[in-house]
Amino acid sequence: MSMWIPLEELKPGMFVSSFDLSWFRHPFVSSRLGVIRDQRLIDELQRLGVRHVEIDPARGSKGGAACHAGQATPDAFEHTTEGFGPPPRFDPPQAGRTEPAGATADLPPVPPPTDPARTARFARKLFDQAMRSTRKLTRGVVGGEQLDVDELKDLVGHLISSVHTNEDVLHNLLLLKSFDDYTYTHSVNLAALGVLLGEAMQLDRNALEIVGLAGILHDVGKCLVPKELIAKPDKLTKEEFEVVKQHSRLGHEHLRAQKGVDPLVLRATLEHHERMDGSGYPHGLKGDAIHPHSYLVSIVDVFDAITSDRVYHGRVSAHTAIRTLFKQRDKAFPKDMVDLFIKRMGVFPANSVVQLRNGCYAVVSRQIEGSPLHPEVIVICDENRVSVPRRRVNTRRLCEEMGRKEFEIERNVEPEEMTCPFLSQGGA
């Protein structure tokens, strides 16, 4: 007969039938965990906030230690994806909606990663604040107004707090990029991606602030280039491209005249189109002549640009973008930095559409540390592309721990074949 016990009494070898946490607040395929094989899973339950578990002594050991670590019983393969619903939806900004201007000081604290609903709401608020700040920045550049560096630092501070407290905030924020104009979202994305890569490089908080600000400000010079060239849907002529290439120099000159802009932010603005092999612009710098912060901004710039819809080309998948960067290691970008970015983002980055070996299509929802080939995914349709109730699946647990190879990722799916429904919810 099943019985409920405090989590503190749970031991390896016991069979867990359920636990007292909503499906929406844990990453497991099911609350039916089967036989607990080691202490690590118990520690994870404690981290998630589980207080009580339901055990079945007849299928495990009431006292624990009846099953040796590494052994699997048939019951360990009984995990299902039943009971899982859709992830939080993101509603696009309403037409005509007005919100108070200002910095991000009125945002609540970053929510814990165990609360996806609050995480989604916080990401939406942070995104809205970031969009207001970047639109204000653009108007200021065009109108010749003084830059409010403190407001942008406040925004970057929330990105840094998010990457340290709940990285899912940043992944949710990146999910919203199709809801607004590329010019603005690109700056917000680069700040978020820059902070992610900077954190992986173990940069201190001051350096993270610099790369975050550089991400926001890197393209301000485009506000000073004829708009018809920036928005031209056709290929630029050689002469037109030479004009557009001036944006990094123009942005550098504009920011240099502002108060409180760090010299390394200025340098990254000037150098973000320079390349390791000397093929970049505006000065054709090579190797160590380019600052590491500039390389960082250039890597995330390329990644975000080719995974976004532009007036002159459609987006490619994040997986394809990762492959593109991989091919440019030790050519355009430092190998170690590209490798670290790939490790940070995963072989199949968040929001990638993939097909599993069982034929089902899924969207990558988050990476699982130590398992680059086995992220968490959300199944969205079957092999015939018929929609199914959305199910959150931990492929590491199924594939690595339970041998369910049908949940292996078979291939990446490009946007022209199937777009990520979460990126389409706002009308891309």
Short mmCIF file of C-alpha atoms in Angstrom, two decimals:
data_model
loop_
_atom_site.label_atom_id
_atom_site.label_comp_id
_atom_site.label_asym_id
_atom_site.label_seq_id
_atom_site.Cartn_x
_atom_site.Cartn_y
_atom_site.Cartn_z
CA MET A 1 0.00 0.00 0.00
CA SER A 2 1.30 3.46 -0.92
CA MET A 3 2.11 5.95 1.81
CA TRP A 4 3.18 9.58 2.04
CA ILE A 5 6.42 10.45 3.83
CA PRO A 6 8.43 13.66 4.34
CA LEU A 7 11.15 14.16 1.74
CA GLU A 8 13.74 13.95 4.53
CA GLU A 9 12.85 10.27 4.98
CA LEU A 10 13.27 9.38 1.30
CA LYS A 11 16.18 7.02 0.63
CA PRO A 12 17.74 5.45 -2.48
CA GLY A 13 15.94 2.20 -3.28
CA MET A 14 12.46 3.52 -2.48
CA PHE A 15 9.80 3.62 -5.22
CA VAL A 16 8.26 7.09 -5.68
CA SER A 17 4.72 7.09 -7.08
CA SER A 18 4.17 10.84 -6.80
CA PHE A 19 5.22 14.01 -5.00
CA ASP A 20 3.59 17.25 -3.88
CA LEU A 21 4.69 19.60 -6.67
CA SER A 22 2.67 20.79 -9.67
CA TRP A 23 3.77 19.36 -13.03
CA PHE A 24 4.36 22.95 -14.14
CA ARG A 25 7.08 23.44 -11.55
CA HIS A 26 9.35 20.46 -12.24
CA PRO A 27 11.29 19.19 -15.27
CA PHE A 28 10.51 15.48 -14.99
CA VAL A 29 8.56 13.50 -17.53
CA SER A 30 6.15 12.46 -14.78
CA SER A 31 5.76 12.75 -11.02
CA ARG A 32 6.03 8.94 -10.99
CA LEU A 33 9.80 8.65 -10.53
CA GLY A 34 10.02 4.92 -9.94
CA VAL A 35 12.95 3.54 -7.94
CA ILE A 36 15.27 6.21 -6.60
CA ARG A 37 18.75 5.09 -7.55
CA ASP A 38 20.99 7.63 -5.86
CA GLN A 39 21.04 10.69 -3.62
CA ARG A 40 21.35 13.14 -6.51
CA LEU A 41 17.68 12.83 -7.44
CA ILE A 42 16.66 13.37 -3.81
CA ASP A 43 18.82 16.50 -3.70
CA GLU A 44 17.13 17.74 -6.88
CA LEU A 45 13.67 17.22 -5.37
CA GLN A 46 14.75 19.21 -2.34
CA ARG A 47 16.04 22.01 -4.57
CA LEU A 48 12.71 22.13 -6.41
CA GLY A 49 10.82 22.57 -3.15
CA VAL A 50 9.26 19.10 -2.78
CA ARG A 51 8.16 18.45 0.83
CA HIS A 52 6.42 15.08 0.68
CA VAL A 53 6.61 12.06 -1.60
CA GLU A 54 4.33 9.07 -2.06
CA ILE A 55 6.20 5.78 -1.91
CA ASP A 56 5.13 2.21 -2.69
CA PRO A 57 6.97 -0.24 -0.36
CA ALA A 58 5.77 -3.19 -2.42
CA ARG A 59 7.69 -1.96 -5.47
CA GLY A 60 10.79 -0.71 -3.71
CA SER A 61 12.11 -0.75 -0.19
CA LYS A 62 10.40 1.11 2.63
CA GLY A 63 13.76 1.48 4.33
CA GLY A 64 15.71 2.18 1.18
CA ALA A 65 18.88 0.63 -0.24
CA ALA A 66 17.02 -2.34 -1.73
CA CYS A 67 18.17 -1.41 -5.20
CA HIS A 68 21.86 -0.93 -5.90
CA ALA A 69 22.90 2.30 -7.59
CA GLY A 70 22.91 1.88 -11.34
CA GLN A 71 20.37 -0.96 -11.39
CA ALA A 72 17.07 -0.37 -13.15
CA THR A 73 13.87 -2.29 -12.59
CA PRO A 74 11.06 -2.56 -15.14
CA ASP A 75 9.18 0.05 -13.13
CA ALA A 76 11.88 2.60 -13.93
CA PHE A 77 10.66 2.51 -17.52
CA GLU A 78 7.07 3.39 -16.69
CA HIS A 79 7.51 7.14 -16.94
CA THR A 80 4.90 8.74 -19.15
CA THR A 81 4.23 12.19 -20.47
CA GLU A 82 0.61 12.18 -19.38
CA GLY A 83 -0.77 15.20 -17.61
CA PHE A 84 1.53 17.77 -19.18
CA GLY A 85 -0.03 20.85 -20.72
CA PRO A 86 1.32 23.76 -22.71
CA PRO A 87 4.09 26.02 -21.46
CA PRO A 88 3.24 29.61 -20.59
CA ARG A 89 2.07 31.64 -23.58
CA PHE A 90 3.46 35.05 -24.37
CA ASP A 91 0.90 37.57 -25.52
CA PRO A 92 2.12 40.20 -27.99
CA PRO A 93 2.00 43.85 -26.98
CA GLN A 94 -1.48 45.27 -27.47
CA ALA A 95 -1.89 47.99 -30.04
CA GLY A 96 -2.00 51.41 -28.52
CA ARG A 97 -0.99 50.17 -25.08
CA THR A 98 0.84 52.78 -23.06
CA GLU A 99 3.01 52.02 -20.08
CA PRO A 100 4.94 54.28 -17.77
CA ALA A 101 8.37 55.25 -19.00
CA GLY A 102 11.47 54.85 -16.93
CA ALA A 103 14.08 52.35 -15.97
CA THR A 104 13.60 48.86 -14.59
CA ALA A 105 13.65 49.81 -10.92
CA ASP A 106 9.97 48.93 -10.56
CA LEU A 107 10.50 45.30 -11.62
CA PRO A 108 10.00 42.67 -8.91
CA PRO A 109 12.90 40.42 -7.87
CA VAL A 110 13.94 37.72 -10.32
CA PRO A 111 11.67 34.70 -9.67
CA PRO A 112 13.10 31.25 -8.93
CA PRO A 113 13.53 28.77 -11.81
CA THR A 114 11.00 26.46 -10.12
CA ASP A 115 8.17 28.86 -11.02
CA PRO A 116 7.81 28.93 -14.84
CA ALA A 117 4.65 31.06 -14.78
CA ARG A 118 6.28 33.86 -12.77
CA THR A 119 9.42 33.49 -14.88
CA ALA A 120 7.39 34.06 -18.05
CA ARG A 121 5.63 37.11 -16.60
CA PHE A 122 8.90 38.58 -15.35
CA ALA A 123 10.53 38.05 -18.77
CA ARG A 124 7.60 39.83 -20.42
CA LYS A 125 7.93 42.81 -18.09
CA LEU A 126 11.68 42.95 -18.53
CA PHE A 127 11.28 42.72 -22.31
CA ASP A 128 8.76 45.57 -22.36
CA GLN A 129 11.06 47.72 -20.24
CA ALA A 130 14.00 46.90 -22.51
CA MET A 131 12.02 47.80 -25.62
CA ARG A 132 11.06 51.16 -24.14
CA SER A 133 14.69 51.85 -23.27
CA THR A 134 15.99 50.93 -26.74
CA ARG A 135 13.29 52.99 -28.49
CA LYS A 136 14.18 55.92 -26.25
CA LEU A 137 17.84 55.35 -27.14
CA THR A 138 17.08 55.42 -30.87
CA ARG A 139 15.04 58.62 -30.60
CA GLY A 140 17.84 60.21 -28.59
CA VAL A 141 20.50 59.35 -31.15
CA VAL A 142 18.44 60.78 -34.00
CA GLY A 143 17.47 63.87 -31.97
CA GLY A 144 20.96 64.50 -30.63
CA GLU A 145 19.93 64.01 -26.98
CA GLN A 146 22.28 63.02 -24.16
CA LEU A 147 22.39 59.27 -23.51
CA ASP A 148 20.91 58.02 -20.21
CA VAL A 149 23.63 55.50 -19.36
CA ASP A 150 22.24 54.84 -15.89
CA GLU A 151 18.93 53.61 -17.31
CA LEU A 152 20.74 51.18 -19.59
CA LYS A 153 22.96 50.02 -16.72
CA ASP A 154 19.84 49.30 -14.70
CA LEU A 155 18.47 47.19 -17.55
CA VAL A 156 21.73 45.27 -17.91
CA GLY A 157 21.79 44.77 -14.13
CA HIS A 158 18.51 42.87 -14.35
CA LEU A 159 19.95 40.70 -17.15
CA ILE A 160 22.96 39.91 -14.98
CA SER A 161 20.76 39.11 -11.99
CA SER A 162 18.70 36.82 -14.20
CA VAL A 163 21.66 34.83 -15.50
CA HIS A 164 22.85 34.31 -11.92
CA THR A 165 19.43 33.52 -10.40
CA ASN A 166 17.17 32.14 -13.13
CA GLU A 167 18.62 31.79 -16.61
CA ASP A 168 15.19 30.81 -17.98
CA VAL A 169 14.27 34.51 -17.79
CA LEU A 170 16.78 35.28 -20.54
CA HIS A 171 15.67 32.34 -22.70
CA ASN A 172 12.06 33.48 -22.37
CA LEU A 173 13.11 37.02 -23.23
CA LEU A 174 14.85 35.78 -26.38
CA LEU A 175 11.64 33.93 -27.27
CA LEU A 176 9.84 37.28 -27.60
CA LYS A 177 12.10 38.71 -30.26
CA SER A 178 9.65 38.23 -33.14
CA PHE A 179 6.99 40.41 -31.51
CA ASP A 180 8.65 43.72 -32.27
CA ASP A 181 10.89 45.43 -34.80
CA TYR A 182 14.25 43.75 -35.39
CA THR A 183 16.17 46.99 -34.84
CA TYR A 184 15.11 47.10 -31.20
CA THR A 185 14.94 43.42 -30.35
CA HIS A 186 18.39 42.82 -31.83
CA SER A 187 19.93 45.18 -29.29
CA VAL A 188 18.05 43.54 -26.41
CA ASN A 189 18.99 40.06 -27.64
CA LEU A 190 22.66 40.94 -27.90
CA ALA A 191 22.68 42.27 -24.35
CA ALA A 192 21.09 39.03 -23.10
CA LEU A 193 23.29 36.73 -25.21
CA GLY A 194 26.36 38.76 -24.33
CA VAL A 195 25.68 38.38 -20.63
CA LEU A 196 25.11 34.63 -21.11
CA LEU A 197 28.42 34.18 -22.92
CA GLY A 198 30.22 36.52 -20.54
CA GLU A 199 28.98 34.53 -17.56
CA ALA A 200 30.25 31.34 -19.22
CA MET A 201 33.63 33.07 -19.61
CA GLN A 202 33.51 33.79 -15.86
CA LEU A 203 33.68 37.55 -16.36
CA ASP A 204 33.16 39.63 -13.23
CA ARG A 205 30.09 41.82 -12.80
CA ASN A 206 31.79 44.96 -14.14
CA ALA A 207 32.85 43.13 -17.31
CA LEU A 208 29.35 41.65 -17.70
CA GLU A 209 27.93 45.17 -17.48
CA ILE A 210 30.32 46.32 -20.19
CA VAL A 211 29.40 43.52 -22.63
CA GLY A 212 25.69 44.00 -21.87
CA LEU A 213 25.92 47.72 -22.60
CA ALA A 214 27.98 47.00 -25.72
CA GLY A 215 25.23 44.66 -26.90
CA ILE A 216 22.60 47.36 -26.52
CA LEU A 217 24.72 50.13 -28.07
CA HIS A 218 26.69 48.29 -30.76
CA ASP A 219 24.43 49.36 -33.64
CA VAL A 220 23.51 52.92 -32.64
CA GLY A 221 25.38 54.13 -35.70
CA LYS A 222 22.69 52.63 -37.93
CA CYS A 223 20.40 55.41 -36.70
CA LEU A 224 22.77 57.80 -38.48
CA VAL A 225 22.75 55.91 -41.80
CA PRO A 226 19.98 56.59 -44.39
CA LYS A 227 16.97 54.54 -43.29
CA GLU A 228 16.17 53.42 -46.82
CA LEU A 229 19.49 51.54 -46.94
CA ILE A 230 18.97 49.81 -43.60
CA ALA A 231 15.45 48.72 -44.62
CA LYS A 232 16.24 47.89 -48.25
CA PRO A 233 14.77 44.45 -49.07
CA ASP A 234 17.12 43.85 -52.00
CA LYS A 235 20.85 43.28 -52.03
CA LEU A 236 22.82 46.45 -51.46
CA THR A 237 25.03 47.75 -54.23
CA LYS A 238 28.74 47.99 -53.52
CA GLU A 239 28.43 51.73 -52.99
CA GLU A 240 25.42 51.34 -50.67
CA PHE A 241 27.19 48.70 -48.61
CA GLU A 242 30.16 51.03 -48.13
CA VAL A 243 27.75 53.61 -46.70
CA VAL A 244 26.15 51.07 -44.32
CA LYS A 245 29.60 49.91 -43.18
CA GLN A 246 30.16 53.38 -41.76
CA HIS A 247 27.67 52.66 -38.96
CA SER A 248 30.30 51.24 -36.60
CA ARG A 249 32.46 54.35 -36.96
CA LEU A 250 29.47 56.69 -36.70
CA GLY A 251 28.21 54.89 -33.60
CA HIS A 252 31.64 55.09 -31.98
CA GLU A 253 31.87 58.83 -32.66
CA HIS A 254 28.39 59.46 -31.31
CA LEU A 255 28.97 57.49 -28.10
CA ARG A 256 32.37 59.07 -27.56
CA ALA A 257 30.61 62.42 -27.25
CA GLN A 258 28.28 61.06 -24.53
CA LYS A 259 28.95 61.10 -20.80
CA GLY A 260 29.67 57.95 -18.83
CA VAL A 261 30.23 55.46 -21.67
CA ASP A 262 33.02 53.03 -20.76
CA PRO A 263 35.97 53.01 -23.20
CA LEU A 264 35.57 49.26 -23.73
CA VAL A 265 31.94 49.79 -24.77
CA LEU A 266 33.20 52.35 -27.28
CA ARG A 267 35.78 49.89 -28.55
CA ALA A 268 33.27 47.05 -28.96
CA THR A 269 30.96 49.40 -30.86
CA LEU A 270 33.79 50.23 -33.26
CA GLU A 271 35.16 46.69 -33.59
CA HIS A 272 32.11 44.42 -33.64
CA HIS A 273 32.48 43.85 -37.41
CA GLU A 274 36.23 43.21 -37.26
CA ARG A 275 37.31 39.62 -37.84
CA MET A 276 40.24 37.56 -36.61
CA ASP A 277 41.59 36.95 -40.13
CA GLY A 278 41.50 40.65 -41.06
CA SER A 279 38.45 40.36 -43.32
CA GLY A 280 36.28 42.68 -41.24
CA TYR A 281 35.74 46.43 -41.08
CA PRO A 282 36.22 49.36 -40.55
CA HIS A 283 40.00 48.90 -40.10
CA GLY A 284 40.68 45.30 -41.09
CA LEU A 285 42.15 44.47 -37.69
CA LYS A 286 43.54 40.98 -37.02
CA GLY A 287 44.01 38.63 -34.08
CA ASP A 288 44.87 40.21 -30.75
CA ALA A 289 44.41 43.71 -32.15
CA ILE A 290 40.69 43.11 -31.57
CA HIS A 291 39.56 43.25 -27.93
CA PRO A 292 37.97 40.08 -26.45
CA HIS A 293 34.79 42.02 -25.61
CA SER A 294 34.53 42.98 -29.28
CA TYR A 295 34.86 39.33 -30.31
CA LEU A 296 32.16 38.40 -27.80
CA VAL A 297 29.73 40.97 -29.21
CA SER A 298 30.53 39.94 -32.79
CA ILE A 299 29.81 36.26 -32.09
CA VAL A 300 26.40 36.88 -30.53
CA ASP A 301 25.70 39.50 -33.22
CA VAL A 302 26.13 36.91 -35.97
CA PHE A 303 24.10 34.31 -34.07
CA ASP A 304 21.14 36.62 -33.47
CA ALA A 305 21.23 38.17 -36.95
CA ILE A 306 20.98 34.91 -38.86
CA THR A 307 18.35 33.43 -36.52
CA SER A 308 16.09 36.47 -37.03
CA ASP A 309 13.78 37.40 -39.89
CA ARG A 310 15.24 40.31 -41.83
CA VAL A 311 13.90 42.39 -44.68
CA TYR A 312 16.34 40.68 -47.07
CA HIS A 313 16.37 37.08 -45.76
CA GLY A 314 14.46 34.67 -43.55
CA ARG A 315 15.86 33.22 -40.35
CA VAL A 316 17.72 29.95 -40.07
CA SER A 317 17.49 27.60 -37.13
CA ALA A 318 19.64 28.15 -34.06
CA HIS A 319 21.24 24.76 -34.77
CA THR A 320 22.31 25.95 -38.24
CA ALA A 321 23.59 29.20 -36.75
CA ILE A 322 25.70 27.20 -34.30
CA ARG A 323 27.15 25.21 -37.22
CA THR A 324 27.91 28.44 -39.07
CA LEU A 325 29.84 29.79 -36.09
CA PHE A 326 31.63 26.45 -35.68
CA LYS A 327 32.99 26.73 -39.23
CA GLN A 328 34.36 30.21 -38.45
CA ARG A 329 36.48 29.12 -35.48
CA ASP A 330 40.05 30.43 -35.79
CA LYS A 331 39.01 32.23 -38.96
CA ALA A 332 36.62 35.01 -38.05
CA PHE A 333 36.43 34.31 -34.31
CA PRO A 334 38.63 32.78 -31.58
CA LYS A 335 38.11 29.03 -31.35
CA ASP A 336 37.89 28.91 -27.55
CA MET A 337 35.23 31.61 -27.40
CA VAL A 338 33.08 30.00 -30.10
CA ASP A 339 33.38 26.59 -28.41
CA LEU A 340 32.30 28.11 -25.11
CA PHE A 341 29.30 29.78 -26.75
CA ILE A 342 28.26 26.50 -28.36
CA LYS A 343 28.63 24.70 -25.03
CA ARG A 344 26.56 27.43 -23.35
CA MET A 345 23.78 27.39 -25.95
CA GLY A 346 23.81 23.65 -26.60
CA VAL A 347 24.01 21.68 -29.83
CA PHE A 348 20.26 22.25 -30.12
CA PRO A 349 19.68 25.73 -28.60
CA ALA A 350 16.43 26.75 -26.91
CA ASN A 351 13.52 27.28 -29.34
CA SER A 352 15.02 24.91 -31.95
CA VAL A 353 12.48 22.67 -33.67
CA VAL A 354 13.67 19.05 -33.80
CA GLN A 355 12.31 15.67 -34.84
CA LEU A 356 12.68 12.73 -32.48
CA ARG A 357 13.44 9.16 -33.52
CA ASN A 358 9.81 8.25 -32.83
CA GLY A 359 8.80 10.73 -35.54
CA CYS A 360 7.30 13.35 -33.24
CA TYR A 361 8.25 17.00 -33.58
CA ALA A 362 9.32 18.99 -30.54
CA VAL A 363 10.68 22.38 -29.50
CA VAL A 364 13.79 22.56 -27.31
CA SER A 365 12.75 24.34 -24.11
CA ARG A 366 16.01 24.37 -22.14
CA GLN A 367 19.46 22.82 -21.89
CA ILE A 368 20.34 20.21 -19.28
CA GLU A 369 23.82 20.69 -17.89
CA GLY A 370 26.21 17.96 -18.92
CA SER A 371 23.90 16.59 -21.65
CA PRO A 372 24.33 18.70 -24.82
CA LEU A 373 22.55 16.12 -26.99
CA HIS A 374 19.67 15.56 -24.58
CA PRO A 375 17.88 18.83 -23.75
CA GLU A 376 14.41 19.23 -22.33
CA VAL A 377 11.86 19.43 -25.16
CA ILE A 378 8.16 20.10 -25.58
CA VAL A 379 6.44 17.68 -27.97
CA ILE A 380 4.07 19.62 -30.25
CA CYS A 381 2.89 17.18 -32.95
CA ASP A 382 3.18 13.60 -34.15
CA GLU A 383 5.06 12.23 -37.15
CA ASN A 384 2.17 13.28 -39.44
CA ARG A 385 2.36 16.83 -38.03
CA VAL A 386 -0.99 16.42 -36.30
CA SER A 387 -1.03 18.57 -33.16
CA VAL A 388 -0.94 16.76 -29.85
CA PRO A 389 -1.31 18.06 -26.28
CA ARG A 390 2.00 19.71 -25.53
CA ARG A 391 4.17 17.54 -23.32
CA ARG A 392 7.38 18.49 -21.55
CA VAL A 393 9.97 15.72 -21.89
CA ASN A 394 13.34 15.36 -20.16
CA THR A 395 15.23 13.49 -22.89
CA ARG A 396 18.29 13.01 -20.68
CA ARG A 397 16.30 10.97 -18.18
CA LEU A 398 14.55 8.97 -20.89
CA CYS A 399 17.54 8.38 -23.17
CA GLU A 400 20.55 8.28 -20.87
CA GLU A 401 19.05 6.85 -17.71
CA MET A 402 16.19 4.72 -19.03
CA GLY A 403 17.43 3.70 -22.48
CA ARG A 404 14.36 5.07 -24.29
CA LYS A 405 16.21 5.75 -27.56
CA GLU A 406 13.02 6.64 -29.40
CA PHE A 407 13.25 10.01 -27.66
CA GLU A 408 16.71 10.74 -29.11
CA ILE A 409 16.83 13.81 -31.36
CA GLU A 410 17.01 12.49 -34.92
CA ARG A 411 17.48 15.78 -36.75
CA ASN A 412 17.18 19.53 -36.66
CA VAL A 413 14.20 21.10 -38.48
CA GLU A 414 14.75 24.33 -40.40
CA PRO A 415 12.24 27.22 -40.15
CA GLU A 416 11.11 26.86 -43.78
CA GLU A 417 9.96 23.33 -42.96
CA MET A 418 8.35 24.08 -39.59
CA THR A 419 8.54 27.24 -37.50
CA CYS A 420 8.69 27.29 -33.74
CA PRO A 421 5.07 27.91 -32.64
CA PHE A 422 6.24 29.88 -29.60
CA LEU A 423 8.11 32.31 -31.87
CA SER A 424 5.01 32.67 -34.04
CA GLN A 425 2.54 33.49 -31.30
CA GLY A 426 3.03 37.20 -31.68
CA GLY A 427 2.85 37.19 -35.44
CA ALA A 428 6.33 37.06 -36.87
#
